[in-house]
mmCIF file of C-alpha atoms in Angstrom:
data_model
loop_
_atom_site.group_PDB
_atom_site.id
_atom_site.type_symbol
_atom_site.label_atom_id
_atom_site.label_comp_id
_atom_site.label_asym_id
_atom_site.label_seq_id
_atom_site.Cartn_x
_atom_site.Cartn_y
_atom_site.Cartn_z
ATOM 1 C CA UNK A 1 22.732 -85.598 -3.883
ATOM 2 C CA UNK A 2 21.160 -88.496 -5.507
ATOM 3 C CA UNK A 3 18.126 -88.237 -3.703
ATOM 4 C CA UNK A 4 14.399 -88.060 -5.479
ATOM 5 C CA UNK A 5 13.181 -85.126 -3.891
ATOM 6 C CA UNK A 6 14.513 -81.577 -4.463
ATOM 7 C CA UNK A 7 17.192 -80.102 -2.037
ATOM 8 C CA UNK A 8 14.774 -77.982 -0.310
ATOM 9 C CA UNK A 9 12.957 -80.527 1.064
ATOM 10 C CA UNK A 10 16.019 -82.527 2.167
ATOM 11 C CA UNK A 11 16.228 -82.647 5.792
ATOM 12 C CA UNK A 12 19.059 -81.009 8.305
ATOM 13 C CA UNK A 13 18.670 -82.007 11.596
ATOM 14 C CA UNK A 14 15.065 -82.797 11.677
ATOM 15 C CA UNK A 15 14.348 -79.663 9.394
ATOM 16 C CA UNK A 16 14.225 -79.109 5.774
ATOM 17 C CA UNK A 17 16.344 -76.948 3.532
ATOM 18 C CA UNK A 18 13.335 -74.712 3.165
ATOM 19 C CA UNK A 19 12.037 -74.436 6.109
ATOM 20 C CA UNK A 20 15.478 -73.296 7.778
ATOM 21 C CA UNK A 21 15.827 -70.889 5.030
ATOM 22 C CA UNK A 22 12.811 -69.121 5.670
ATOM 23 C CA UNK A 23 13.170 -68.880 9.145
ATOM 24 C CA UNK A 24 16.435 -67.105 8.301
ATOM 25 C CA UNK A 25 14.954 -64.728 6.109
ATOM 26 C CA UNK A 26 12.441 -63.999 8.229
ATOM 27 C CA UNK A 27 14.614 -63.492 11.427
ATOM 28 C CA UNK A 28 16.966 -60.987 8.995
ATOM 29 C CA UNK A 29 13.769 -58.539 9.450
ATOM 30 C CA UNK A 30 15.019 -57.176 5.664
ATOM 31 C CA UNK A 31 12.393 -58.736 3.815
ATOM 32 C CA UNK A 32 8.610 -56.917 3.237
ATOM 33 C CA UNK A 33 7.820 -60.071 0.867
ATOM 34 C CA UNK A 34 8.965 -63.296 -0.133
ATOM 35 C CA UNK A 35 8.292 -65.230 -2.732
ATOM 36 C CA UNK A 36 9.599 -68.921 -2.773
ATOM 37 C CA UNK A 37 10.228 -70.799 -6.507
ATOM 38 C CA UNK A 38 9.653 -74.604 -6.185
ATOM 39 C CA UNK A 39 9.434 -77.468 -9.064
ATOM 40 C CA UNK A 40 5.327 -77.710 -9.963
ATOM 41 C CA UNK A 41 5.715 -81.403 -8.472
ATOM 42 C CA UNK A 42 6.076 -79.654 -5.350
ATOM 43 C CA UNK A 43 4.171 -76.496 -4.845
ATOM 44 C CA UNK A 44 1.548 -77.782 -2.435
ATOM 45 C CA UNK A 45 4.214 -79.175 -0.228
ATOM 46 C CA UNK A 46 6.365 -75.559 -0.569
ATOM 47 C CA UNK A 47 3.211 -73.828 0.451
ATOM 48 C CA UNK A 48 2.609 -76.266 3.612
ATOM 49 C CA UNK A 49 6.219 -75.859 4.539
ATOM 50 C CA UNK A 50 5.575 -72.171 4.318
ATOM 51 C CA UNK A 51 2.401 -72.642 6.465
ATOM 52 C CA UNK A 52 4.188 -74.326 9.239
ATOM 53 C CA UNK A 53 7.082 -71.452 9.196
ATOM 54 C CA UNK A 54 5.228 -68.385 9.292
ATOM 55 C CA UNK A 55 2.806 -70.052 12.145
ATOM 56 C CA UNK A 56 5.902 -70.771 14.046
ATOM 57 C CA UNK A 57 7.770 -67.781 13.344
ATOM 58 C CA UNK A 58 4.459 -65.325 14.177
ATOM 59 C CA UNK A 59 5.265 -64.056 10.825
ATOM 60 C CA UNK A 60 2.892 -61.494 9.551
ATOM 61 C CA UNK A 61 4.422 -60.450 6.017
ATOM 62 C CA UNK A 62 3.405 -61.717 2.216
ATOM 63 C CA UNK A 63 5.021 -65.672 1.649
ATOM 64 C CA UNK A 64 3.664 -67.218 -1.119
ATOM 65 C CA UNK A 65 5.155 -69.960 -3.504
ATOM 66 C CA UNK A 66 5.179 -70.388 -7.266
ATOM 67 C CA UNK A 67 5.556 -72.565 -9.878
ATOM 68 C CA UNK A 68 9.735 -72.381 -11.587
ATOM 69 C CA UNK A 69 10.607 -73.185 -15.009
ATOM 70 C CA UNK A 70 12.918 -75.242 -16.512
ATOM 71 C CA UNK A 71 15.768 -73.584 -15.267
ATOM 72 C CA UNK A 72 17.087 -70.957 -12.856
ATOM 73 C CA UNK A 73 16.927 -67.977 -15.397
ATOM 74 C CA UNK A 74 13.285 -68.471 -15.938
ATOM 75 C CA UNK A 75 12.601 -69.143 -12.093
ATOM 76 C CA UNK A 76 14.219 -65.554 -10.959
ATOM 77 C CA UNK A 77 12.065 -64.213 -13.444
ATOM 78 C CA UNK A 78 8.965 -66.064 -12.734
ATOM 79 C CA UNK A 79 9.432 -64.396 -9.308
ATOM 80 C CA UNK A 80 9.993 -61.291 -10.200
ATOM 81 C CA UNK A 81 7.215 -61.021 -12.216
ATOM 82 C CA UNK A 82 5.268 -62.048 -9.119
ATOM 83 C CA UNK A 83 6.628 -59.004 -6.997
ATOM 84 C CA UNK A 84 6.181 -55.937 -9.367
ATOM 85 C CA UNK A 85 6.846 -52.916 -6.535
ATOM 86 C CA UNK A 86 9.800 -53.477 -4.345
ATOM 87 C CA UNK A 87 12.525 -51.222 -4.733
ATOM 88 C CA UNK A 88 15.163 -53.743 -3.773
ATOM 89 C CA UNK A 89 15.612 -57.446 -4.234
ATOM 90 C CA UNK A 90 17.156 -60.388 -2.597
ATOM 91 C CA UNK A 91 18.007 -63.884 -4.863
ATOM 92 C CA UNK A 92 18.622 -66.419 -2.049
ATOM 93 C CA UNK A 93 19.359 -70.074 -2.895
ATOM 94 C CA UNK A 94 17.683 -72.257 -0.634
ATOM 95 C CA UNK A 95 20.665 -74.535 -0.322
ATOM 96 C CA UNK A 96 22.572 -72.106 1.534
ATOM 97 C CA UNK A 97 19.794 -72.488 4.538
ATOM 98 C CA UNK A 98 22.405 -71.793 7.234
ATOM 99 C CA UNK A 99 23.050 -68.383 6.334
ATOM 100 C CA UNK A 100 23.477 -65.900 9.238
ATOM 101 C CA UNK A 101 21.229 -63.130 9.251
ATOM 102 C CA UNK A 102 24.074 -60.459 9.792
ATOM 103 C CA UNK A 103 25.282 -61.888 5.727
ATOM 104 C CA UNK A 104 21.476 -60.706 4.665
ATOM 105 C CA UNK A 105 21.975 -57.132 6.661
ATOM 106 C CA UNK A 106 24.894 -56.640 5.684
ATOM 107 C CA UNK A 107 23.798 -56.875 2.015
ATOM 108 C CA UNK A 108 21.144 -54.548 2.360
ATOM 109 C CA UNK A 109 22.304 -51.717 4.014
ATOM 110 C CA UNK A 110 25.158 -51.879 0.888
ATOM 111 C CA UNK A 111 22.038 -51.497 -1.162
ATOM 112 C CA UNK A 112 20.256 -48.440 0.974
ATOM 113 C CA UNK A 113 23.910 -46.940 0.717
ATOM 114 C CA UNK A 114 23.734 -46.607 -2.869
ATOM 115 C CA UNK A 115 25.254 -50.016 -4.624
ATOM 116 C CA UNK A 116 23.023 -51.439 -7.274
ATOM 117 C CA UNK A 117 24.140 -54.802 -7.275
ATOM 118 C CA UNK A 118 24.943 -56.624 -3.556
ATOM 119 C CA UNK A 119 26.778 -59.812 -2.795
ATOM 120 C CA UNK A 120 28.275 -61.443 0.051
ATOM 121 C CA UNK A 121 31.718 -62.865 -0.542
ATOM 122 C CA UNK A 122 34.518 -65.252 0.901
ATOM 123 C CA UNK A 123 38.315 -64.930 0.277
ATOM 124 C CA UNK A 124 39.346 -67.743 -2.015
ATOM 125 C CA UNK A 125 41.455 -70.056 0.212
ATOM 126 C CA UNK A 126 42.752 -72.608 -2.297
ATOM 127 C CA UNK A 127 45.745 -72.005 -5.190
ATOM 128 C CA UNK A 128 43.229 -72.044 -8.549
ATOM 129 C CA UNK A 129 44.173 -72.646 -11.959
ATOM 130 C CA UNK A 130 42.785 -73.273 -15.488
ATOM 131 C CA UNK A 131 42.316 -76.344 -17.153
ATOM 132 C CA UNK A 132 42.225 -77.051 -20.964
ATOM 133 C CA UNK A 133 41.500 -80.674 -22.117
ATOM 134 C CA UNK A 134 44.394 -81.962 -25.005
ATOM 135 C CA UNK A 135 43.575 -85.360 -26.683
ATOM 136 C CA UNK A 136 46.506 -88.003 -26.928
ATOM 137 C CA UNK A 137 47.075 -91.286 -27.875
ATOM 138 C CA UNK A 138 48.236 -92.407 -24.231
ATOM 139 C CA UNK A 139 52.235 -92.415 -25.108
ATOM 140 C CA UNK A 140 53.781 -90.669 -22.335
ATOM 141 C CA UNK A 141 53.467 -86.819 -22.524
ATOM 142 C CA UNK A 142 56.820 -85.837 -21.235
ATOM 143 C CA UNK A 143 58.555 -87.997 -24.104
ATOM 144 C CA UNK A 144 61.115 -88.743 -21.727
ATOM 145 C CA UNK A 145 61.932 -85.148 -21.102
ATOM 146 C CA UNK A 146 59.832 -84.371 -18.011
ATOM 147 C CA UNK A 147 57.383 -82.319 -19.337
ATOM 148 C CA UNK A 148 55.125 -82.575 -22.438
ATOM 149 C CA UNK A 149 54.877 -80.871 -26.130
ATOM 150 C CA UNK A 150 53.350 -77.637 -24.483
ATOM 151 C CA UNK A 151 56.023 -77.800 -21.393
ATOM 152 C CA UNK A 152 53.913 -78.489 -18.937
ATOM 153 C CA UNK A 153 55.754 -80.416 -16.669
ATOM 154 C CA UNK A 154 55.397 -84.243 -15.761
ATOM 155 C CA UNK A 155 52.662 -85.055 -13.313
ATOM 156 C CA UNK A 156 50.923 -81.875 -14.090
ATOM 157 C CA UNK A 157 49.236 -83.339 -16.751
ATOM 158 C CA UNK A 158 46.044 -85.512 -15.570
ATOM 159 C CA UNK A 159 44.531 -88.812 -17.501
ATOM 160 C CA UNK A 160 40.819 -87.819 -17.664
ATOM 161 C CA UNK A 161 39.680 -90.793 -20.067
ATOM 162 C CA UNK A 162 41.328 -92.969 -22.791
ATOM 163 C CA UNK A 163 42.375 -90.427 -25.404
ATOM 164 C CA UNK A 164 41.995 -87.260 -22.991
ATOM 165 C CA UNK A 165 43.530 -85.816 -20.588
ATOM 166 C CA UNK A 166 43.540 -81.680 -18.817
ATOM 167 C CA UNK A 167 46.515 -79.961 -18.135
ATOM 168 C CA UNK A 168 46.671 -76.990 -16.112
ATOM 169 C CA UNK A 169 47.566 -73.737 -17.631
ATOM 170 C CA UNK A 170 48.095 -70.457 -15.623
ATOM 171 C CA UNK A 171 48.694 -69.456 -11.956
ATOM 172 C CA UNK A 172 45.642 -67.280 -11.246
ATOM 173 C CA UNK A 173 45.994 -64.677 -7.961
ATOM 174 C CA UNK A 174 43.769 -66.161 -5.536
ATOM 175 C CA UNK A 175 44.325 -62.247 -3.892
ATOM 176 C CA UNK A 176 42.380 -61.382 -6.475
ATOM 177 C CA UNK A 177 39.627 -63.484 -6.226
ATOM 178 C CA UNK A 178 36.472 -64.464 -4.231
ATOM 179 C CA UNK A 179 33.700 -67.230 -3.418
ATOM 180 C CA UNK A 180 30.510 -65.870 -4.441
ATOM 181 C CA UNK A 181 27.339 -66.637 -2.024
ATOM 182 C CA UNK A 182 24.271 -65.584 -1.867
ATOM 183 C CA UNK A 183 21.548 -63.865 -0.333
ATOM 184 C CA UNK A 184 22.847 -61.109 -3.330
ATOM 185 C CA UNK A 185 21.105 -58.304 -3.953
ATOM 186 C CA UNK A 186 19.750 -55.903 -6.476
ATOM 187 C CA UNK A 187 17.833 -52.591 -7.519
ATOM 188 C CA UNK A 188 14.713 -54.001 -8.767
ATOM 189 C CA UNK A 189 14.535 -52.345 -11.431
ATOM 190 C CA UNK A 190 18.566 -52.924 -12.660
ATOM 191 C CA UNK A 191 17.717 -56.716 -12.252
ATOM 192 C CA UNK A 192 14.654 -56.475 -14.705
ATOM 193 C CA UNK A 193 16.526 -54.802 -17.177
ATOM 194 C CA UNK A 194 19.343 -57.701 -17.163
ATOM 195 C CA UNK A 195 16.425 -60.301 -17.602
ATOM 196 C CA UNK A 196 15.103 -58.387 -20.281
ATOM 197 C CA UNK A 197 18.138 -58.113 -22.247
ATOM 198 C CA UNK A 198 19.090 -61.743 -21.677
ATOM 199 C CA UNK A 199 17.270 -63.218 -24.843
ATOM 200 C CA UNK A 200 18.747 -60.706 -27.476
ATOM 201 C CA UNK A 201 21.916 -60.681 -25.782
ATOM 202 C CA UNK A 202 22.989 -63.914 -24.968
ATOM 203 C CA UNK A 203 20.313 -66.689 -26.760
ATOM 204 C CA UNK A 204 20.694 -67.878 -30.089
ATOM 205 C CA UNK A 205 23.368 -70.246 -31.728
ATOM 206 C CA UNK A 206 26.749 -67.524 -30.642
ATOM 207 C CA UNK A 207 27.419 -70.303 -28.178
ATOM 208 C CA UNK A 208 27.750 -67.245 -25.523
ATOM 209 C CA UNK A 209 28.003 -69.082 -22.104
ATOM 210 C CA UNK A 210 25.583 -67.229 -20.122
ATOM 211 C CA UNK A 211 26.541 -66.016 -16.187
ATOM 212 C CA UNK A 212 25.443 -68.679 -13.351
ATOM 213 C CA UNK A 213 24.362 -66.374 -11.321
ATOM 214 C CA UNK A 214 22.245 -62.918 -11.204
ATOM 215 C CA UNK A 215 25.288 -60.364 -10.432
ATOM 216 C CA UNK A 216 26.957 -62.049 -13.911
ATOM 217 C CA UNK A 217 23.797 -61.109 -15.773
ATOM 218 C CA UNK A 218 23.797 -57.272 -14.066
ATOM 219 C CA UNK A 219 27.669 -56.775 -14.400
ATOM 220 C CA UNK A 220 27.312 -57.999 -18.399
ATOM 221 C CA UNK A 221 25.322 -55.088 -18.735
ATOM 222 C CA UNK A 222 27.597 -53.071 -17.289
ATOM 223 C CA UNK A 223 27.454 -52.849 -13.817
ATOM 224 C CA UNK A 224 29.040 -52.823 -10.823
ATOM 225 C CA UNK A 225 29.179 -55.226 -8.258
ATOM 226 C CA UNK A 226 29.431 -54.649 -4.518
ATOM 227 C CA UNK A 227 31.245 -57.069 -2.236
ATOM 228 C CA UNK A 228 30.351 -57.448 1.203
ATOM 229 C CA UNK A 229 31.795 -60.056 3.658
ATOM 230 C CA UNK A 230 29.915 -63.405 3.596
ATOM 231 C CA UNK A 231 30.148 -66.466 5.985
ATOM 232 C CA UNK A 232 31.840 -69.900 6.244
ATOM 233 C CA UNK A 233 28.418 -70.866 7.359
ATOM 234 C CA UNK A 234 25.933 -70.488 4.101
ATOM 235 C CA UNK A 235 27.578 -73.241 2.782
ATOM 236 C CA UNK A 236 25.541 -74.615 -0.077
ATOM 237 C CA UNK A 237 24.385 -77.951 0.274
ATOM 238 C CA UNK A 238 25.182 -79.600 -2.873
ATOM 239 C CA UNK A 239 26.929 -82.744 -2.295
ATOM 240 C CA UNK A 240 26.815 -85.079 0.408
ATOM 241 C CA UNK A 241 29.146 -83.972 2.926
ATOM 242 C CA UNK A 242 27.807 -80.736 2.436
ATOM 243 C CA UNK A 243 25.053 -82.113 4.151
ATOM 244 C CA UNK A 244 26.897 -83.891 6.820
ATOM 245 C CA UNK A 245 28.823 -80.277 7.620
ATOM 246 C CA UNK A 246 25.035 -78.675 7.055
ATOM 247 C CA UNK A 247 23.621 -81.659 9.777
ATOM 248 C CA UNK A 248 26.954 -80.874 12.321
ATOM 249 C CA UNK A 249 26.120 -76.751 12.168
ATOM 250 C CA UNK A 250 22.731 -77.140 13.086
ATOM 251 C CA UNK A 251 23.049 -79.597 15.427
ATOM 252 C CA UNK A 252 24.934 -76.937 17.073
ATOM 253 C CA UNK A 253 22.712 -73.789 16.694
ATOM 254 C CA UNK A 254 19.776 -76.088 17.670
ATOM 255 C CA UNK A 255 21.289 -77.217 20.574
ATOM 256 C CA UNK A 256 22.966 -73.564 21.708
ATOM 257 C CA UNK A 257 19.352 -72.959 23.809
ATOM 258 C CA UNK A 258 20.285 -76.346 26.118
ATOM 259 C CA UNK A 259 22.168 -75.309 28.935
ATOM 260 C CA UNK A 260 25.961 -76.341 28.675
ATOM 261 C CA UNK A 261 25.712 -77.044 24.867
ATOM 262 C CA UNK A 262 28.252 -75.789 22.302
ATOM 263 C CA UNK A 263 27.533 -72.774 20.827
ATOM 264 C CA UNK A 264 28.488 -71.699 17.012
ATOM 265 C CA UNK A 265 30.699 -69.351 18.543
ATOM 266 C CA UNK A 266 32.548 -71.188 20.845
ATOM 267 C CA UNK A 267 33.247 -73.540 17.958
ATOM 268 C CA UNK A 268 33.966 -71.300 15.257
ATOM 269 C CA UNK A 269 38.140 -71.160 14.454
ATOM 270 C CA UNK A 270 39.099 -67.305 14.587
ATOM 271 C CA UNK A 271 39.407 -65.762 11.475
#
């Protein structure tokens, strides 16, 4: 978001990322231990946020922070090494600090009813389609016919840069498809095996694009994945007016205590 300090420490409505996470996960009553993966730069000041939380919060279970690596893969597993006994396990991104508690319930009694792999979803609201990048030499596309070599209409096409451009290719059925968030969750024990496998399996000069998130890595190895219903809420704050939707949400659950202030429900649009 162009700013010089991690997203977890970025502020929403007078509290950060990681704080407001916590105090989610915390308030979900689902989790025995927690375990939060911050950039070495910024351990001490994870472990006072942590401080502050749990002293507010009256919370009595295990929060510690650790040191990531250089990327997600090797953070996940930098935590789970540091939490060797729990049967189940949550990956949360921080980002998503407005997440209701119900979305972390919800995924965890999927797990107690049997589902190895957990996470919460939203139906996919836009029309999606692929996009494969053609280089040209900036004559018109359609030759004059209204629609290129490949027949993809004019317009269609898009100029991306001098020489390239991406055309779309393929109506995919949103029905059919989901937005993945997260708290999602796992049998311990399936997750380790999917980080085990994921250097002989995927590393190496194949090129293999590995999964971006932890259910990828489980259902590569063959498993399945369970879909419970997410929220418009855990929005992840990525871009700027993520943050300015992030600021307006907790602005109202902050303020649903005052007397005569909006509440999240009253504002929500039925669904």
């Amino acid at each position: 978001m162009g700013r010089s300090e991690p997203k977890a420490f970025v502020h929403v409505n007078g509290r950060t990322v990681l704080a407001r996470s916590l105090e989610t996960v915390i308030s979900s009553g689902v989790a025995s231990t927690i375990v939060v993966v911050a950039p070495e730069d910024f351990l001490m000041r994870a472990r006072e946020e942590i401080a502050e939380v749990a002293a507010g919060q009256k919370c009595e279970i295990s929060i510690t922070a650790v040191a990531g690596g250089e990327d997600r893969i090797s953070s996940v597993q930098t935590a789970l090494k540091r939490e060797r006994v729990a049967e189940y396990v949550l990956v949360h991104d921080a980002a998503r600090c407005l997440t209701p508690p119900d979305v972390f319930t919800r995924v965890v009694a999927a797990l107690h009813s049997g589902a190895e792999a957990v996470v919460p979803v939203l139906p996919m609201i836009d029309t999606v389609r692929r996009v494969v990048s053609h280089e040209t030499d900036g004559a018109d596309p359609s030759g004059g016919t209204g629609s290129d070599a490949n027949g993809v209409p004019e317009g269609i096409a898009r100029a991306v840069s001098d020489g390239a451009r991406e055309v779309v290719r393929g109506d995919l059925d949103r029905a059919e498809l989901r937005r993945v968030q997260t708290p999602q969750g796992f049998r311990a024990e399936v997750l380790r095996r999917a980080y085990a496998t994921i250097a002989a399996d995927w590393a190496g000069p194949s090129g293999r694009a590995l999964p971006t998130d932890d259910a990828g890595l489980v259902e590569r190895l063959g498993g399945d994945i369970v879909a419970v219903d997410g929220d418009d809420e855990a929005l992840k704050v990525t871009y700027p007016l993520d943050l300015v939707l992030a600021e307006q949400l907790a602005r109202m659950r902050d303020g649903a205590a005052v007397p005569g202030a909006d509440t999240l429900d009253s504002a929500k649009e039925p669904r």
